[in-house]
């Protein structure tokens, strides 16, 4: 656990441990944001993931995040990929809250090979 505040805060996001849909996340973190937290045990300073726009839409590039959901039935040696979620974004962060004024964003599933 680090006790000092990193000098390169532009590479971090400040996230509440218990939030939904990006609520409470501070993307452009300042030292004061960290110092003003009343319950630091319920927050995490996490290194940013920089998504590159890899899908070309009619109005510009779109960032994509693919989440994989695995199930691990009792007795199986390894988990089984059940479904995925592809999230498309043009905002600062992937998620509905940061993409409400953009087109060609949202969520879908991606094609997966069958067994």
JSON list of C-alpha atoms in Angstrom, two decimals:
[
{"chain": "A", "resi": 1, "resn": "UNK", "atom": "CA", "xyz": [0.00, 0.00, 0.00]},
{"chain": "A", "resi": 2, "resn": "UNK", "atom": "CA", "xyz": [1.31, 3.41, -0.98]},
{"chain": "A", "resi": 3, "resn": "UNK", "atom": "CA", "xyz": [0.85, 6.31, 1.39]},
{"chain": "A", "resi": 4, "resn": "UNK", "atom": "CA", "xyz": [2.27, 9.05, -0.84]},
{"chain": "A", "resi": 5, "resn": "UNK", "atom": "CA", "xyz": [0.28, 10.72, -3.62]},
{"chain": "A", "resi": 6, "resn": "UNK", "atom": "CA", "xyz": [1.84, 10.07, -7.05]},
{"chain": "A", "resi": 7, "resn": "UNK", "atom": "CA", "xyz": [3.23, 13.11, -8.86]},
{"chain": "A", "resi": 8, "resn": "UNK", "atom": "CA", "xyz": [1.71, 11.94, -12.18]},
{"chain": "A", "resi": 9, "resn": "UNK", "atom": "CA", "xyz": [-1.99, 12.07, -11.18]},
{"chain": "A", "resi": 10, "resn": "UNK", "atom": "CA", "xyz": [-2.95, 12.49, -14.85]},
{"chain": "A", "resi": 11, "resn": "UNK", "atom": "CA", "xyz": [-2.29, 8.73, -15.13]},
{"chain": "A", "resi": 12, "resn": "UNK", "atom": "CA", "xyz": [-4.80, 7.80, -12.41]},
{"chain": "A", "resi": 13, "resn": "UNK", "atom": "CA", "xyz": [-8.52, 7.76, -11.65]},
{"chain": "A", "resi": 14, "resn": "UNK", "atom": "CA", "xyz": [-10.00, 8.04, -8.17]},
{"chain": "A", "resi": 15, "resn": "UNK", "atom": "CA", "xyz": [-12.81, 5.54, -7.65]},
{"chain": "A", "resi": 16, "resn": "UNK", "atom": "CA", "xyz": [-15.21, 4.78, -4.82]},
{"chain": "A", "resi": 17, "resn": "UNK", "atom": "CA", "xyz": [-15.18, 1.06, -4.05]},
{"chain": "A", "resi": 18, "resn": "UNK", "atom": "CA", "xyz": [-18.97, 0.90, -3.99]},
{"chain": "A", "resi": 19, "resn": "UNK", "atom": "CA", "xyz": [-20.45, 2.70, -6.97]},
{"chain": "A", "resi": 20, "resn": "UNK", "atom": "CA", "xyz": [-22.50, 1.95, -10.05]},
{"chain": "A", "resi": 21, "resn": "UNK", "atom": "CA", "xyz": [-22.14, 3.16, -13.65]},
{"chain": "A", "resi": 22, "resn": "UNK", "atom": "CA", "xyz": [-19.13, 5.33, -12.91]},
{"chain": "A", "resi": 23, "resn": "UNK", "atom": "CA", "xyz": [-20.86, 7.44, -10.26]},
{"chain": "A", "resi": 24, "resn": "UNK", "atom": "CA", "xyz": [-18.35, 9.21, -8.08]},
{"chain": "A", "resi": 25, "resn": "UNK", "atom": "CA", "xyz": [-15.35, 8.41, -10.28]},
{"chain": "A", "resi": 26, "resn": "UNK", "atom": "CA", "xyz": [-12.96, 11.32, -10.65]},
{"chain": "A", "resi": 27, "resn": "UNK", "atom": "CA", "xyz": [-11.15, 11.10, -13.97]},
{"chain": "A", "resi": 28, "resn": "UNK", "atom": "CA", "xyz": [-9.02, 14.24, -13.81]},
{"chain": "A", "resi": 29, "resn": "UNK", "atom": "CA", "xyz": [-7.67, 13.72, -10.30]},
{"chain": "A", "resi": 30, "resn": "UNK", "atom": "CA", "xyz": [-6.13, 16.56, -8.31]},
{"chain": "A", "resi": 31, "resn": "UNK", "atom": "CA", "xyz": [-4.16, 16.23, -5.09]},
{"chain": "A", "resi": 32, "resn": "UNK", "atom": "CA", "xyz": [-6.97, 18.04, -3.25]},
{"chain": "A", "resi": 33, "resn": "UNK", "atom": "CA", "xyz": [-9.49, 15.40, -4.38]},
{"chain": "A", "resi": 34, "resn": "UNK", "atom": "CA", "xyz": [-7.48, 12.75, -2.54]},
{"chain": "A", "resi": 35, "resn": "UNK", "atom": "CA", "xyz": [-6.82, 14.91, 0.51]},
{"chain": "A", "resi": 36, "resn": "UNK", "atom": "CA", "xyz": [-10.55, 15.73, 0.87]},
{"chain": "A", "resi": 37, "resn": "UNK", "atom": "CA", "xyz": [-11.72, 12.12, 1.08]},
{"chain": "A", "resi": 38, "resn": "UNK", "atom": "CA", "xyz": [-13.43, 11.53, 4.43]},
{"chain": "A", "resi": 39, "resn": "UNK", "atom": "CA", "xyz": [-13.41, 7.70, 4.24]},
{"chain": "A", "resi": 40, "resn": "UNK", "atom": "CA", "xyz": [-10.21, 6.65, 2.41]},
{"chain": "A", "resi": 41, "resn": "UNK", "atom": "CA", "xyz": [-10.82, 2.97, 3.17]},
{"chain": "A", "resi": 42, "resn": "UNK", "atom": "CA", "xyz": [-13.71, 3.14, 0.67]},
{"chain": "A", "resi": 43, "resn": "UNK", "atom": "CA", "xyz": [-11.70, 4.59, -2.24]},
{"chain": "A", "resi": 44, "resn": "UNK", "atom": "CA", "xyz": [-9.00, 3.41, -4.62]},
{"chain": "A", "resi": 45, "resn": "UNK", "atom": "CA", "xyz": [-6.51, 5.35, -6.70]},
{"chain": "A", "resi": 46, "resn": "UNK", "atom": "CA", "xyz": [-6.24, 3.24, -9.83]},
{"chain": "A", "resi": 47, "resn": "UNK", "atom": "CA", "xyz": [-3.91, 3.60, -12.80]},
{"chain": "A", "resi": 48, "resn": "UNK", "atom": "CA", "xyz": [-5.82, 4.74, -15.90]},
{"chain": "A", "resi": 49, "resn": "UNK", "atom": "CA", "xyz": [-6.46, 2.44, -18.81]},
{"chain": "A", "resi": 50, "resn": "UNK", "atom": "CA", "xyz": [-6.00, 4.43, -22.01]},
{"chain": "A", "resi": 51, "resn": "UNK", "atom": "CA", "xyz": [-8.36, 3.09, -24.64]},
{"chain": "A", "resi": 52, "resn": "UNK", "atom": "CA", "xyz": [-7.51, 3.78, -28.27]},
{"chain": "A", "resi": 53, "resn": "UNK", "atom": "CA", "xyz": [-10.30, 4.32, -30.82]},
{"chain": "A", "resi": 54, "resn": "UNK", "atom": "CA", "xyz": [-10.07, 1.13, -32.89]},
{"chain": "A", "resi": 55, "resn": "UNK", "atom": "CA", "xyz": [-13.49, 1.05, -34.58]},
{"chain": "A", "resi": 56, "resn": "UNK", "atom": "CA", "xyz": [-14.21, 3.59, -37.31]},
{"chain": "A", "resi": 57, "resn": "UNK", "atom": "CA", "xyz": [-17.73, 5.06, -37.20]},
{"chain": "A", "resi": 58, "resn": "UNK", "atom": "CA", "xyz": [-19.12, 7.57, -39.73]},
{"chain": "A", "resi": 59, "resn": "UNK", "atom": "CA", "xyz": [-18.36, 10.41, -37.30]},
{"chain": "A", "resi": 60, "resn": "UNK", "atom": "CA", "xyz": [-14.95, 9.29, -36.00]},
{"chain": "A", "resi": 61, "resn": "UNK", "atom": "CA", "xyz": [-13.13, 6.66, -33.96]},
{"chain": "A", "resi": 62, "resn": "UNK", "atom": "CA", "xyz": [-14.77, 4.60, -31.22]},
{"chain": "A", "resi": 63, "resn": "UNK", "atom": "CA", "xyz": [-13.05, 3.02, -28.20]},
{"chain": "A", "resi": 64, "resn": "UNK", "atom": "CA", "xyz": [-13.99, -0.57, -27.35]},
{"chain": "A", "resi": 65, "resn": "UNK", "atom": "CA", "xyz": [-13.82, -2.55, -24.12]},
{"chain": "A", "resi": 66, "resn": "UNK", "atom": "CA", "xyz": [-14.69, -6.25, -24.18]},
{"chain": "A", "resi": 67, "resn": "UNK", "atom": "CA", "xyz": [-15.64, -7.91, -20.90]},
{"chain": "A", "resi": 68, "resn": "UNK", "atom": "CA", "xyz": [-15.76, -11.69, -20.66]},
{"chain": "A", "resi": 69, "resn": "UNK", "atom": "CA", "xyz": [-18.10, -13.62, -18.37]},
{"chain": "A", "resi": 70, "resn": "UNK", "atom": "CA", "xyz": [-16.90, -17.08, -17.39]},
{"chain": "A", "resi": 71, "resn": "UNK", "atom": "CA", "xyz": [-18.85, -19.71, -15.47]},
{"chain": "A", "resi": 72, "resn": "UNK", "atom": "CA", "xyz": [-17.10, -22.44, -13.52]},
{"chain": "A", "resi": 73, "resn": "UNK", "atom": "CA", "xyz": [-19.53, -25.32, -12.98]},
{"chain": "A", "resi": 74, "resn": "UNK", "atom": "CA", "xyz": [-18.82, -27.64, -10.06]},
{"chain": "A", "resi": 75, "resn": "UNK", "atom": "CA", "xyz": [-16.53, -30.46, -11.11]},
{"chain": "A", "resi": 76, "resn": "UNK", "atom": "CA", "xyz": [-15.15, -28.76, -14.22]},
{"chain": "A", "resi": 77, "resn": "UNK", "atom": "CA", "xyz": [-11.38, -28.45, -14.51]},
{"chain": "A", "resi": 78, "resn": "UNK", "atom": "CA", "xyz": [-11.55, -24.94, -15.92]},
{"chain": "A", "resi": 79, "resn": "UNK", "atom": "CA", "xyz": [-14.07, -22.13, -16.41]},
{"chain": "A", "resi": 80, "resn": "UNK", "atom": "CA", "xyz": [-16.23, -21.89, -19.53]},
{"chain": "A", "resi": 81, "resn": "UNK", "atom": "CA", "xyz": [-16.70, -18.67, -21.46]},
{"chain": "A", "resi": 82, "resn": "UNK", "atom": "CA", "xyz": [-20.45, -17.98, -21.33]},
{"chain": "A", "resi": 83, "resn": "UNK", "atom": "CA", "xyz": [-20.91, -14.55, -22.95]},
{"chain": "A", "resi": 84, "resn": "UNK", "atom": "CA", "xyz": [-19.17, -11.25, -23.51]},
{"chain": "A", "resi": 85, "resn": "UNK", "atom": "CA", "xyz": [-20.07, -7.60, -23.35]},
{"chain": "A", "resi": 86, "resn": "UNK", "atom": "CA", "xyz": [-18.61, -5.17, -25.87]},
{"chain": "A", "resi": 87, "resn": "UNK", "atom": "CA", "xyz": [-18.82, -1.55, -24.70]},
{"chain": "A", "resi": 88, "resn": "UNK", "atom": "CA", "xyz": [-18.33, 1.27, -27.21]},
{"chain": "A", "resi": 89, "resn": "UNK", "atom": "CA", "xyz": [-17.29, 4.76, -26.12]},
{"chain": "A", "resi": 90, "resn": "UNK", "atom": "CA", "xyz": [-16.27, 8.19, -27.31]},
{"chain": "A", "resi": 91, "resn": "UNK", "atom": "CA", "xyz": [-16.25, 9.80, -23.85]},
{"chain": "A", "resi": 92, "resn": "UNK", "atom": "CA", "xyz": [-13.48, 10.15, -21.28]},
{"chain": "A", "resi": 93, "resn": "UNK", "atom": "CA", "xyz": [-14.61, 6.90, -19.69]},
{"chain": "A", "resi": 94, "resn": "UNK", "atom": "CA", "xyz": [-16.47, 3.85, -20.95]},
{"chain": "A", "resi": 95, "resn": "UNK", "atom": "CA", "xyz": [-20.04, 3.80, -19.68]},
{"chain": "A", "resi": 96, "resn": "UNK", "atom": "CA", "xyz": [-23.43, 5.42, -20.16]},
{"chain": "A", "resi": 97, "resn": "UNK", "atom": "CA", "xyz": [-22.78, 8.44, -17.98]},
{"chain": "A", "resi": 98, "resn": "UNK", "atom": "CA", "xyz": [-19.82, 9.56, -20.10]},
{"chain": "A", "resi": 99, "resn": "UNK", "atom": "CA", "xyz": [-21.39, 8.92, -23.51]},
{"chain": "A", "resi": 100, "resn": "UNK", "atom": "CA", "xyz": [-24.90, 10.38, -23.33]},
{"chain": "A", "resi": 101, "resn": "UNK", "atom": "CA", "xyz": [-24.32, 13.03, -26.01]},
{"chain": "A", "resi": 102, "resn": "UNK", "atom": "CA", "xyz": [-22.51, 10.80, -28.52]},
{"chain": "A", "resi": 103, "resn": "UNK", "atom": "CA", "xyz": [-23.65, 8.53, -31.33]},
{"chain": "A", "resi": 104, "resn": "UNK", "atom": "CA", "xyz": [-22.23, 5.08, -32.17]},
{"chain": "A", "resi": 105, "resn": "UNK", "atom": "CA", "xyz": [-21.72, 4.25, -28.49]},
{"chain": "A", "resi": 106, "resn": "UNK", "atom": "CA", "xyz": [-23.33, 1.75, -26.12]},
{"chain": "A", "resi": 107, "resn": "UNK", "atom": "CA", "xyz": [-23.13, -1.96, -25.43]},
{"chain": "A", "resi": 108, "resn": "UNK", "atom": "CA", "xyz": [-23.56, -5.12, -27.43]},
{"chain": "A", "resi": 109, "resn": "UNK", "atom": "CA", "xyz": [-22.15, -8.61, -27.60]},
{"chain": "A", "resi": 110, "resn": "UNK", "atom": "CA", "xyz": [-19.26, -9.64, -29.83]},
{"chain": "A", "resi": 111, "resn": "UNK", "atom": "CA", "xyz": [-19.15, -12.72, -32.02]},
{"chain": "A", "resi": 112, "resn": "UNK", "atom": "CA", "xyz": [-17.52, -15.75, -30.37]},
{"chain": "A", "resi": 113, "resn": "UNK", "atom": "CA", "xyz": [-16.49, -19.07, -31.87]},
{"chain": "A", "resi": 114, "resn": "UNK", "atom": "CA", "xyz": [-18.71, -22.04, -31.02]},
{"chain": "A", "resi": 115, "resn": "UNK", "atom": "CA", "xyz": [-17.33, -25.32, -29.72]}
]
